[in-house]
PDB file of C-alpha atoms and ligand atoms in Angstrom:
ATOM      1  CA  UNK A  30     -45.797  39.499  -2.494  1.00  0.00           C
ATOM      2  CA  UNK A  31     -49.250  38.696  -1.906  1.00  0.00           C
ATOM      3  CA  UNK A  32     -50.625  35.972   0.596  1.00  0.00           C
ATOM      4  CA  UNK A  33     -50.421  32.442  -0.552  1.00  0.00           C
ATOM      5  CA  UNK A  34     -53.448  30.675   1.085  1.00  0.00           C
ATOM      6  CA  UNK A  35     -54.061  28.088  -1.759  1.00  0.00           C
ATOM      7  CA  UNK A  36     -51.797  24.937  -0.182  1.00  0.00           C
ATOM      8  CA  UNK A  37     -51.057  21.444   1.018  1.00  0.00           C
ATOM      9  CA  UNK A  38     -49.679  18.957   3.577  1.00  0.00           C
ATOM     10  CA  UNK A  39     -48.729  15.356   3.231  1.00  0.00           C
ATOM     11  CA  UNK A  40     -52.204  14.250   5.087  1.00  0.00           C
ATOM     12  CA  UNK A  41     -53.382  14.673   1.833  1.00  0.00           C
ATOM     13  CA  UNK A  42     -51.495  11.564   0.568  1.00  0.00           C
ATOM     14  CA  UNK A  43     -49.984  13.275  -2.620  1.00  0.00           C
ATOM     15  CA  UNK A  44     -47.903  16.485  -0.597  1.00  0.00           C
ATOM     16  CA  UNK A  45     -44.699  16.563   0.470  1.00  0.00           C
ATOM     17  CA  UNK A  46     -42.929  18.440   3.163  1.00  0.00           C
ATOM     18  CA  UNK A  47     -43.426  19.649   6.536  1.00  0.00           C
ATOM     19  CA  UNK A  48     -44.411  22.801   8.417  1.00  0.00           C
ATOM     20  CA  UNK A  49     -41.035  23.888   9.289  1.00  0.00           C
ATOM     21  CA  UNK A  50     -40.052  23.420   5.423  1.00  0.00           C
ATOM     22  CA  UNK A  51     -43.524  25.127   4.341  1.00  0.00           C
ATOM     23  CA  UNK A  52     -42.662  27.892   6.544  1.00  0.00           C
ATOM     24  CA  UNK A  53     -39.338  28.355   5.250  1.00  0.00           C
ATOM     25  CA  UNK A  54     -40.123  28.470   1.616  1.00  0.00           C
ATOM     26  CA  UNK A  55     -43.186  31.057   2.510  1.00  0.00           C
ATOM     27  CA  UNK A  56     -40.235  33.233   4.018  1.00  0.00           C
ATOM     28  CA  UNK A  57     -37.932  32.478   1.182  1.00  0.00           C
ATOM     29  CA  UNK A  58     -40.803  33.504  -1.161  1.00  0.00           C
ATOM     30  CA  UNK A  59     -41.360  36.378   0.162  1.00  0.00           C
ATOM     31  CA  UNK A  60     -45.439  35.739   0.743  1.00  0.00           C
ATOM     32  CA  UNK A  61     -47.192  37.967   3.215  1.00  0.00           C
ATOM     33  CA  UNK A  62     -49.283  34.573   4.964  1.00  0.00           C
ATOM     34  CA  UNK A  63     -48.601  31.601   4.525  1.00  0.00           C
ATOM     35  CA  UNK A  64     -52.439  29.964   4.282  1.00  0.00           C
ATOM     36  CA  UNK A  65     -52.562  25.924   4.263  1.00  0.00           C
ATOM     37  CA  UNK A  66     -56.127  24.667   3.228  1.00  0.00           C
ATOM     38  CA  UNK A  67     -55.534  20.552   2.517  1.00  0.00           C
ATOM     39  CA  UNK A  68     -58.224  18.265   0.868  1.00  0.00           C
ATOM     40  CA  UNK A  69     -60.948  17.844   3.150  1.00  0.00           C
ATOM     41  CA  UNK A  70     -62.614  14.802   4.162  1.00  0.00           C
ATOM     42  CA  UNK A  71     -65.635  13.611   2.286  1.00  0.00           C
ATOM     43  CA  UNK A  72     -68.938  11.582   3.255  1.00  0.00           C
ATOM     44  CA  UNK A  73     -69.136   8.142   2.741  1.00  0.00           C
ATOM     45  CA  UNK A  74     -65.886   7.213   3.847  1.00  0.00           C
ATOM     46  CA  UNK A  75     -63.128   6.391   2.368  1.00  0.00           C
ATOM     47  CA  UNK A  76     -64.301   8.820  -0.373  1.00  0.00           C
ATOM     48  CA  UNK A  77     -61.334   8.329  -2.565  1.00  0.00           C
ATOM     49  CA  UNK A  78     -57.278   8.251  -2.070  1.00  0.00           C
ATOM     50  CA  UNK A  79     -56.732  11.927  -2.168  1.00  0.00           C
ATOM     51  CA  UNK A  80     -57.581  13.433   0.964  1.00  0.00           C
ATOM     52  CA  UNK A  81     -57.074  13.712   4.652  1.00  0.00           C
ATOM     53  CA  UNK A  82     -60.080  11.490   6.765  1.00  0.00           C
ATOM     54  CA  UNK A  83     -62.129  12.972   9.042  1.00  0.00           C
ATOM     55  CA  UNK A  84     -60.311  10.926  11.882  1.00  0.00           C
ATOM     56  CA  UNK A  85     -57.017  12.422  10.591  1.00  0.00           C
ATOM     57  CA  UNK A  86     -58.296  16.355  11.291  1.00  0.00           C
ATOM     58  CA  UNK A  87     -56.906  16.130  14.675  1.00  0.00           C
ATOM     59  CA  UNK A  88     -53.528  15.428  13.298  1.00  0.00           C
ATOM     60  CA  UNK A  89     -54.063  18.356  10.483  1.00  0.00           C
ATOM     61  CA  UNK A  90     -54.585  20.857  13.186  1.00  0.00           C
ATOM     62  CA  UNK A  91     -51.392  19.521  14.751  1.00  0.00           C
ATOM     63  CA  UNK A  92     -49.748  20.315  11.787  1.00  0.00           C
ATOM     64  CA  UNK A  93     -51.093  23.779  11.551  1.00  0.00           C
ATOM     65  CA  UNK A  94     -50.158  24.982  15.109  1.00  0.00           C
ATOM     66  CA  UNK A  95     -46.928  23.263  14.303  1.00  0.00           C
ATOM     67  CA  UNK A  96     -46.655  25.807  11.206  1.00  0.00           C
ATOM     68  CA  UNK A  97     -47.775  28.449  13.995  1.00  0.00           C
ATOM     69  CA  UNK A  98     -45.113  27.907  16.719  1.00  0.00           C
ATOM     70  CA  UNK A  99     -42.266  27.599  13.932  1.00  0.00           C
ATOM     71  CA  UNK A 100     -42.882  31.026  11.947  1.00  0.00           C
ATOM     72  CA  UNK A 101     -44.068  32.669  15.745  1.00  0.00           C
ATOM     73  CA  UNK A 102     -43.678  36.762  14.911  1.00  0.00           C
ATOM     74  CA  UNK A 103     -42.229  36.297  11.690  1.00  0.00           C
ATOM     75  CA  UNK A 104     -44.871  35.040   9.475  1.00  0.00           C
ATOM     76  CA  UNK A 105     -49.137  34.877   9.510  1.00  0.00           C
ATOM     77  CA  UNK A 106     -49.941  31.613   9.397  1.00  0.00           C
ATOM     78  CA  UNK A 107     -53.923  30.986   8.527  1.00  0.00           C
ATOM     79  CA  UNK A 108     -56.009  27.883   7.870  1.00  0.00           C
ATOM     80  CA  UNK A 109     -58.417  26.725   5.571  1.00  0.00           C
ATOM     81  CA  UNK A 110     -59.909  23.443   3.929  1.00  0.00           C
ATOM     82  CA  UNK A 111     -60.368  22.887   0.651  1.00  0.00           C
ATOM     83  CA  UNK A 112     -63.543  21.283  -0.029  1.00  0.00           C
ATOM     84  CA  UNK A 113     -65.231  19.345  -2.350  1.00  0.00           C
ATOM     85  CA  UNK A 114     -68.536  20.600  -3.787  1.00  0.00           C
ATOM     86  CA  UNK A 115     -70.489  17.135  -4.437  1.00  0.00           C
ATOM     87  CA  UNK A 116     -74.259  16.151  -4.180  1.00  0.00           C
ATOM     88  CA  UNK A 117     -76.130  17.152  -0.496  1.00  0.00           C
ATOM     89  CA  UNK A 118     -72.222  17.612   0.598  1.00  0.00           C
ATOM     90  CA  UNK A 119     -73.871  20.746   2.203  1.00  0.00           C
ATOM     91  CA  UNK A 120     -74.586  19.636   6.006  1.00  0.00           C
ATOM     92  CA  UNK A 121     -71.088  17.792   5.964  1.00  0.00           C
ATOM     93  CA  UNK A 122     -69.471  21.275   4.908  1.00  0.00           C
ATOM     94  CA  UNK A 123     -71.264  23.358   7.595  1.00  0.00           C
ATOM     95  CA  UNK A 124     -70.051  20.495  10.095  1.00  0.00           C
ATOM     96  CA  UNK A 125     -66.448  20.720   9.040  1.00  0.00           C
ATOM     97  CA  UNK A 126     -66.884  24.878   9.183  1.00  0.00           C
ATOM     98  CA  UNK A 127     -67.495  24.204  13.185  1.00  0.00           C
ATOM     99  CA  UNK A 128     -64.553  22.138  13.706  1.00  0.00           C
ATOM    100  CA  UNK A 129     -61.654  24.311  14.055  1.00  0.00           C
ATOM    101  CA  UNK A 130     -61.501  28.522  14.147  1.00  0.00           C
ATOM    102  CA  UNK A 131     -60.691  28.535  10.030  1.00  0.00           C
ATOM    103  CA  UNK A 132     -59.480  32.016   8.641  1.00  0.00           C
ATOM    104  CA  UNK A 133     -61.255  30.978   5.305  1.00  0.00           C
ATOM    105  CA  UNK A 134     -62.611  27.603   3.145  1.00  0.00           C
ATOM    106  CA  UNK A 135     -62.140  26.686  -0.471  1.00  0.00           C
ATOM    107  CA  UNK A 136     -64.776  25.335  -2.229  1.00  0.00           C
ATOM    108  CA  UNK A 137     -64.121  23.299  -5.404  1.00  0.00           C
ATOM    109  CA  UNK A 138     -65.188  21.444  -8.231  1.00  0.00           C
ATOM    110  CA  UNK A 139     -63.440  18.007  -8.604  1.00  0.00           C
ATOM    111  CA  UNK A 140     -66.193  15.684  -9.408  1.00  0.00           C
ATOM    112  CA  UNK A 141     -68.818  15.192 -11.721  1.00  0.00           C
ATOM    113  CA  UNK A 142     -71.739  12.837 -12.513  1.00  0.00           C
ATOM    114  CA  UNK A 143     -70.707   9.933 -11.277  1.00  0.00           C
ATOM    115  CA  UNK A 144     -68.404  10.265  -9.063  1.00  0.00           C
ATOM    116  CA  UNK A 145     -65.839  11.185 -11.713  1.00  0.00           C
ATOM    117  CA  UNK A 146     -62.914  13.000 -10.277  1.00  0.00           C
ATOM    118  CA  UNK A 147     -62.281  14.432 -13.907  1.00  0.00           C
ATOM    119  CA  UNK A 148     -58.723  16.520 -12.790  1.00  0.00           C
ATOM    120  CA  UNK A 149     -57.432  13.108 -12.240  1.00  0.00           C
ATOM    121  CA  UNK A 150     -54.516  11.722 -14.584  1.00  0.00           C
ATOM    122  CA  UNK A 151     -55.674   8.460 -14.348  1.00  0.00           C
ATOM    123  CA  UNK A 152     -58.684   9.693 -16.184  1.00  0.00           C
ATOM    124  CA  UNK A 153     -57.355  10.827 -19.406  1.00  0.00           C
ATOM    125  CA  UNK A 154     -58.395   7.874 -21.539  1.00  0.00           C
ATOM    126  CA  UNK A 155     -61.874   8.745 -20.641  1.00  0.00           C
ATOM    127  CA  UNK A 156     -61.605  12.705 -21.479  1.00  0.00           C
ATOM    128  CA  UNK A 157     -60.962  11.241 -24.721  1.00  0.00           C
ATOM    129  CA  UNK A 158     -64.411   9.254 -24.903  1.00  0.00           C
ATOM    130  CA  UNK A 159     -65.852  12.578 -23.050  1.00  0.00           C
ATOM    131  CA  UNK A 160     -68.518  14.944 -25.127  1.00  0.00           C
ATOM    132  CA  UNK A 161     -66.422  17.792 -24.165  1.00  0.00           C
ATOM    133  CA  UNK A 162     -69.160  20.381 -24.487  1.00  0.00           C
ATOM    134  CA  UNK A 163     -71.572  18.150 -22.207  1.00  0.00           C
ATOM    135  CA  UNK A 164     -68.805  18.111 -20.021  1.00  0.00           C
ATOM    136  CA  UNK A 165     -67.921  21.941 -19.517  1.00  0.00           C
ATOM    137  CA  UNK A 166     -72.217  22.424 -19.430  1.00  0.00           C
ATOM    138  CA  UNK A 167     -72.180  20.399 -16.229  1.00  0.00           C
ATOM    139  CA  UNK A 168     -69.172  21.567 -14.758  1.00  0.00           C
ATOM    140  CA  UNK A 169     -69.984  25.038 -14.947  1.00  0.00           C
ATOM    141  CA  UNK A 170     -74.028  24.354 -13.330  1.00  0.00           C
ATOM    142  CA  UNK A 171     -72.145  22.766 -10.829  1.00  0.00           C
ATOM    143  CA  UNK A 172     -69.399  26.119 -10.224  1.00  0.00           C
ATOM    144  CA  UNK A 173     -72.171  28.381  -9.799  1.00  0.00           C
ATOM    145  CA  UNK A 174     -74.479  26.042  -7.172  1.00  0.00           C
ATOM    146  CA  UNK A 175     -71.381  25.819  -5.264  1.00  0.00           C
ATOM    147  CA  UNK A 176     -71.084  29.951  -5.186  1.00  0.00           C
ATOM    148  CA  UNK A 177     -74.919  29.572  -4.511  1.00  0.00           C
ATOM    149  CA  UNK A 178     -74.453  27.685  -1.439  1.00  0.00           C
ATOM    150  CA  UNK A 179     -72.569  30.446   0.419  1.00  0.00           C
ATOM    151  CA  UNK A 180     -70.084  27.986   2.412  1.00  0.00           C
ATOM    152  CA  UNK A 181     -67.181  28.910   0.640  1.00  0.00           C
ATOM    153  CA  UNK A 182     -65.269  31.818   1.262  1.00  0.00           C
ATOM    154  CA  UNK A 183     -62.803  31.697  -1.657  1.00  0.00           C
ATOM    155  CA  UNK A 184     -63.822  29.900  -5.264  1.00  0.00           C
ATOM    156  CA  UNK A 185     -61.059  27.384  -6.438  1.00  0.00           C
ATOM    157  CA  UNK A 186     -59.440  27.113 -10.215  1.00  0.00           C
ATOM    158  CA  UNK A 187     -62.407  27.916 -11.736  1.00  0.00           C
ATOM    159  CA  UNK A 188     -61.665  26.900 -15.382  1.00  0.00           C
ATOM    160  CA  UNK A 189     -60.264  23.673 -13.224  1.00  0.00           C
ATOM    161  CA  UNK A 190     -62.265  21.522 -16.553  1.00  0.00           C
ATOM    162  CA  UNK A 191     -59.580  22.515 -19.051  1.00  0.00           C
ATOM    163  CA  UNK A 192     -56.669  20.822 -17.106  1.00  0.00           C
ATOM    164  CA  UNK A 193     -55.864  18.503 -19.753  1.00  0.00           C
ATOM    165  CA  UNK A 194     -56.553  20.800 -22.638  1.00  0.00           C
ATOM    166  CA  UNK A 195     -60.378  19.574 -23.675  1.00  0.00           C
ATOM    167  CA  UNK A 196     -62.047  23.002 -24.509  1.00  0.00           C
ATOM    168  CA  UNK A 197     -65.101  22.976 -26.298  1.00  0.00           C
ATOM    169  CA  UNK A 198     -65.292  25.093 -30.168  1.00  0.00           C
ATOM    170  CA  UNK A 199     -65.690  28.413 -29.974  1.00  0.00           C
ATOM    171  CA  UNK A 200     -66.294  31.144 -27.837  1.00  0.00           C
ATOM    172  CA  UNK A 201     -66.232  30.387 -24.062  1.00  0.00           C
ATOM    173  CA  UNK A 202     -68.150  33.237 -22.831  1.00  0.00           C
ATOM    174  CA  UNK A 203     -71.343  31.124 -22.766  1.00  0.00           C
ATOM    175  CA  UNK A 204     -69.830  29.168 -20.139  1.00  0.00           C
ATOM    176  CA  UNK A 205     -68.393  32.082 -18.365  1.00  0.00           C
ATOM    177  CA  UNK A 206     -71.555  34.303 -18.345  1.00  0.00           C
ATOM    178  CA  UNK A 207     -74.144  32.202 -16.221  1.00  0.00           C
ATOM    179  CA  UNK A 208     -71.276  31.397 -13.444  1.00  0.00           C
ATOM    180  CA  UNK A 209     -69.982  34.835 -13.069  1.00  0.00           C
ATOM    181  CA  UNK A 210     -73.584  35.772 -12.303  1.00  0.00           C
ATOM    182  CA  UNK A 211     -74.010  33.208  -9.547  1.00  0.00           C
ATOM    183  CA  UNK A 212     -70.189  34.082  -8.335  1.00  0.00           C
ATOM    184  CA  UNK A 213     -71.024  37.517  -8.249  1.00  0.00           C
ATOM    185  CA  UNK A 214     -74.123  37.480  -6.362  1.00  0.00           C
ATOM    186  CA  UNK A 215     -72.586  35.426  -4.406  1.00  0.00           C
ATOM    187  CA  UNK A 216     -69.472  37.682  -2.565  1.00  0.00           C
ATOM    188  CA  UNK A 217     -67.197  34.752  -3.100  1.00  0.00           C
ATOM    189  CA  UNK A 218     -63.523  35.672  -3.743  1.00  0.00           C
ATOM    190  CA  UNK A 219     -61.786  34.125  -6.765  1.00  0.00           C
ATOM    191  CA  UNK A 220     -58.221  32.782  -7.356  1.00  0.00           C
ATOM    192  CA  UNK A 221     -55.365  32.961  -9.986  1.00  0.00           C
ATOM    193  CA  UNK A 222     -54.298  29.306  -9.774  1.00  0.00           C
ATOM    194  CA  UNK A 223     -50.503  29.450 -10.623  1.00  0.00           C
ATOM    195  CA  UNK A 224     -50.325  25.415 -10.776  1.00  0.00           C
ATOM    196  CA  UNK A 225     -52.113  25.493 -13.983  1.00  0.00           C
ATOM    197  CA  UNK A 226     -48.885  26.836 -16.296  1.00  0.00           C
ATOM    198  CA  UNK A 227     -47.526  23.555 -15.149  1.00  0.00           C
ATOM    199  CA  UNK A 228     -50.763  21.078 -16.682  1.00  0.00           C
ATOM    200  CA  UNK A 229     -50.944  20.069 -20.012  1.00  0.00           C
ATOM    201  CA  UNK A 230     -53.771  23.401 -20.350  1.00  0.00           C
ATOM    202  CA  UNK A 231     -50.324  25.094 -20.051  1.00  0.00           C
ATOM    203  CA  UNK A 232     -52.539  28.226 -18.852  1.00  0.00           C
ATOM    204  CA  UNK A 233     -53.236  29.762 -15.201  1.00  0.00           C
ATOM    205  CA  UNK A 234     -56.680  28.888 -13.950  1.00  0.00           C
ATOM    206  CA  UNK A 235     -58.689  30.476 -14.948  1.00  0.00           C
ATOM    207  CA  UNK A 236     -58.694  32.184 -18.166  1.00  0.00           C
ATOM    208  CA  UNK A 237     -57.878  36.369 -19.089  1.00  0.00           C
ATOM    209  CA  UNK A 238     -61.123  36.396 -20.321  1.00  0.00           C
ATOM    210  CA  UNK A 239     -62.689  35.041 -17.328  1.00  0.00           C
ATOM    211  CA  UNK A 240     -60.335  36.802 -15.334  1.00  0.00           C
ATOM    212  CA  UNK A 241     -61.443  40.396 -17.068  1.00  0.00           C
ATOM    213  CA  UNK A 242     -65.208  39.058 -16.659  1.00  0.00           C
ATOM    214  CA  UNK A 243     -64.848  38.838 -13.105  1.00  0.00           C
ATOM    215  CA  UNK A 244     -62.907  42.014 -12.852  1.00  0.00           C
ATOM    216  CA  UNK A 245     -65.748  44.127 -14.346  1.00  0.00           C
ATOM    217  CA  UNK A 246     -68.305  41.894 -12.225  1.00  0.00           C
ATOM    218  CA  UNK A 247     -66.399  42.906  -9.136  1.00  0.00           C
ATOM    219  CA  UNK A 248     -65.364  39.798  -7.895  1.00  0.00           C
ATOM    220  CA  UNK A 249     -62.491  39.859  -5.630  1.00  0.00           C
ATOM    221  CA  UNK A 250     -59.550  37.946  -6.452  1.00  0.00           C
ATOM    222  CA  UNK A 251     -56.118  36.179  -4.090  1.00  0.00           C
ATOM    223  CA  UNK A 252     -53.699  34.347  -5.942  1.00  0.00           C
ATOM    224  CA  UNK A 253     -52.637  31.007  -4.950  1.00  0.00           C
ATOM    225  CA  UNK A 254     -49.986  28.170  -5.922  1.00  0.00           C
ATOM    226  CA  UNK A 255     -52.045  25.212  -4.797  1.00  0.00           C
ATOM    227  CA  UNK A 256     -48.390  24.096  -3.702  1.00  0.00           C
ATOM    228  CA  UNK A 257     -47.641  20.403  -3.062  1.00  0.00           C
ATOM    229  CA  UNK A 258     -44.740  20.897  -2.377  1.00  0.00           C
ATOM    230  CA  UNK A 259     -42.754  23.507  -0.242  1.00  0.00           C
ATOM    231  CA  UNK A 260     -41.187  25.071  -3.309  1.00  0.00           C
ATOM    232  CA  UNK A 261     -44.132  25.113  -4.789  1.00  0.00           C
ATOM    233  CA  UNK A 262     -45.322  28.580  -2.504  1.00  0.00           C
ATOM    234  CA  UNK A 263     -45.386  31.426  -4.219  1.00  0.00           C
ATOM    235  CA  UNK A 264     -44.315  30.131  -7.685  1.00  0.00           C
ATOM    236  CA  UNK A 265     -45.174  32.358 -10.177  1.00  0.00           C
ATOM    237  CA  UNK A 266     -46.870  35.405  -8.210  1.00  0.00           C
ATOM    238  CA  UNK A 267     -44.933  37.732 -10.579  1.00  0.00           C
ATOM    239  CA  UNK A 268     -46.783  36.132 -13.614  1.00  0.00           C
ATOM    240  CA  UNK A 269     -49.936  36.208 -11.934  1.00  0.00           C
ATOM    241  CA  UNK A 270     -49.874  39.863 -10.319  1.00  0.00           C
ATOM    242  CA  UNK A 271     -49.116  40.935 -13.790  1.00  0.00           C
ATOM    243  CA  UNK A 272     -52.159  39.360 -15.430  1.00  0.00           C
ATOM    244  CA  UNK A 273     -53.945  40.628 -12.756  1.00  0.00           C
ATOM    245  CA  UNK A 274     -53.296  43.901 -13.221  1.00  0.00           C
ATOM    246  CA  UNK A 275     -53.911  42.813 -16.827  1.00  0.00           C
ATOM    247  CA  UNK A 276     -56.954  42.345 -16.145  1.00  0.00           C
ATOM    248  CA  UNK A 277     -58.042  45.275 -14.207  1.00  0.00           C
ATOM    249  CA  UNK A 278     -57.435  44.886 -10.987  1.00  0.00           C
ATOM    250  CA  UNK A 279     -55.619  46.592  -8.688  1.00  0.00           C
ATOM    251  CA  UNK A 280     -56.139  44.840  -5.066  1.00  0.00           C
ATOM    252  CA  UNK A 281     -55.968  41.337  -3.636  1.00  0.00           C
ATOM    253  CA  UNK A 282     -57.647  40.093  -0.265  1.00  0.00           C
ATOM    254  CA  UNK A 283     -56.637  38.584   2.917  1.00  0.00           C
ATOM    255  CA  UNK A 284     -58.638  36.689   5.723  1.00  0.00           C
ATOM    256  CA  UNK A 285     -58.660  36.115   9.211  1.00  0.00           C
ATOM    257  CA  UNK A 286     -61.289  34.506  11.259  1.00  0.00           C
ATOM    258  CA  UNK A 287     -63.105  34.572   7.599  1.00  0.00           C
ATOM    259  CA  UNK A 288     -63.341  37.968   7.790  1.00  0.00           C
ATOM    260  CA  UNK A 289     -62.401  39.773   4.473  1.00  0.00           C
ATOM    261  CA  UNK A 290     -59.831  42.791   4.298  1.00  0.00           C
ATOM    262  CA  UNK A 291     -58.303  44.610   0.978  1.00  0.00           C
ATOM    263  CA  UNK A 292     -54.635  45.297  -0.014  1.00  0.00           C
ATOM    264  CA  UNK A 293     -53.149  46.919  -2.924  1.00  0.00           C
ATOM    265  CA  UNK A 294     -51.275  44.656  -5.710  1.00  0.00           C
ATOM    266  CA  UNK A 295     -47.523  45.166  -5.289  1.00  0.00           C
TER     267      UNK A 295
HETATM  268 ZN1   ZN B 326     -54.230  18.083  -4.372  1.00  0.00          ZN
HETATM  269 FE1   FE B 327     -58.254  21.454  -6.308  1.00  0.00          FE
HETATM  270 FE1   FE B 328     -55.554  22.333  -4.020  1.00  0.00          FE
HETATM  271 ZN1   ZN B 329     -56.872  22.902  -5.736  1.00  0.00          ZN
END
């Protein structure tokens, strides 16, 4: 099974679990590394009620060496963030880059406009008022500045705007096109988000489509759980190393020290 590298901790405030249990259920899954990258803090303070604060990153590398010492020789254990890509965010990310020897960050797109965390349930009454096409326009400029900004190694859920099923008419490509040009200039690796079969999209993020897009575009792809939960690791790899393969591709990536290496799909 691949590495899982897409994950949380409690510091987060919606995770459960510890790093003995996450360790366990990485074992039990079968994953090659076990890869936690938690919400990272965001500028102005308190940003919002999902994420660790920058005053709690001590404790988060606590929790990561804790991870270490438990799976010692039986498991790779690497860290990550996973940011948010929002307005001048950029000195803040290269700040939180220097903090802590990270084998990789995560950049994604939770917010738009103003300040609208738009993958949050609370939200849905507003999708409904939402011009959906408007909507997917911004989100998309905003997916391929973050690939422009080279300060992510890895590319979160990147059809992350179709959580709760709002897709505009037609065909999506014209969405797809401009972003895979900016995420393939940019070297960024991409993921197959497993969490999506369980939203109301009911699909893995992102699309086949997309997916086959970035195959031909040569963008390299991991495949993560975004787990919550310690039985949340690895769920679904067989699904996604399928459509992977589905989709072209025959390898998936690791990291260390955010250094990129290949290895074959199973
Ligand atoms: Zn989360
Ligand atoms: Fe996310
Ligand atoms: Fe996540
Ligand atoms: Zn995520």
């Amino acid at each position: 099974m691949p590495a899982d590298y897409h994950s949380h901790t409690p510091l987060c405030r919606h995770a459960v679990g510890g790093p003995t249990e996450y360790v366990e259920a990485a074992l039990a899954a079968g994953i090659t590394e076990y890869g936690i990258s938690d919400h990272a803090p965001a500028l102005p303070e308190p940003f919002d009620d999902w994420r660790m604060l920058s005053s709690e990153l001590e404790q988060y590398f606590t929790w990561i060496e804790s991870a270490r010492t438990h799976a010692a020789n039986r498991l790779p254990i690497r860290s990550g963030l996973e940011c948010d890509w929002l307005p001048d965010c950029e000195g803040w990310i290269e700040d939180l880059a220097g903090r802590y020897p990270w084998d990789y960050l995560i950049g994604s797109v939770h917010y738009l406009g103003d300040r609208w965390d738009f993958d949050n349930p609370k939200w849905l009454g507003r999708w409904a008022e939402t011009d959906v096409e408007a909507a997917w326009s911004r989100y998309w400029e905003e997916y391929a500045a973050m690939a422009e900004s080279g300060l992510f190694d890895i590319l979160a859920h990147p059809d992350l705007i179709k959580k709760f099923g709002f897709r505009p008419e037609g065909d999506l490509q014209r969405f797809y096109e401009p972003a895979m040009e900016a995420i393939a200039a940019s070297g960024c690796v991409i993921e197959i988000n497993t969490a999506g079969w369980h939203k109301p999209c009911a699909e893995q993020y992102p699309a086949l489509d997309f997916l086959r897009m970035a195959r031909d575009a040569g963008v390299p792809l991991i495949i993560s759980s975004d787990a919550h939960a310690p039985a949340e690791l690895g769920r679904d790899f067989h699904r996604a190393i399928a459509l992977a393969k589905d989709a072209g591709y025959t390898e998936t990536v690791l990291f260390e020290g955010r250094q990129r290496s290949s290895e074959p799909l199973p």
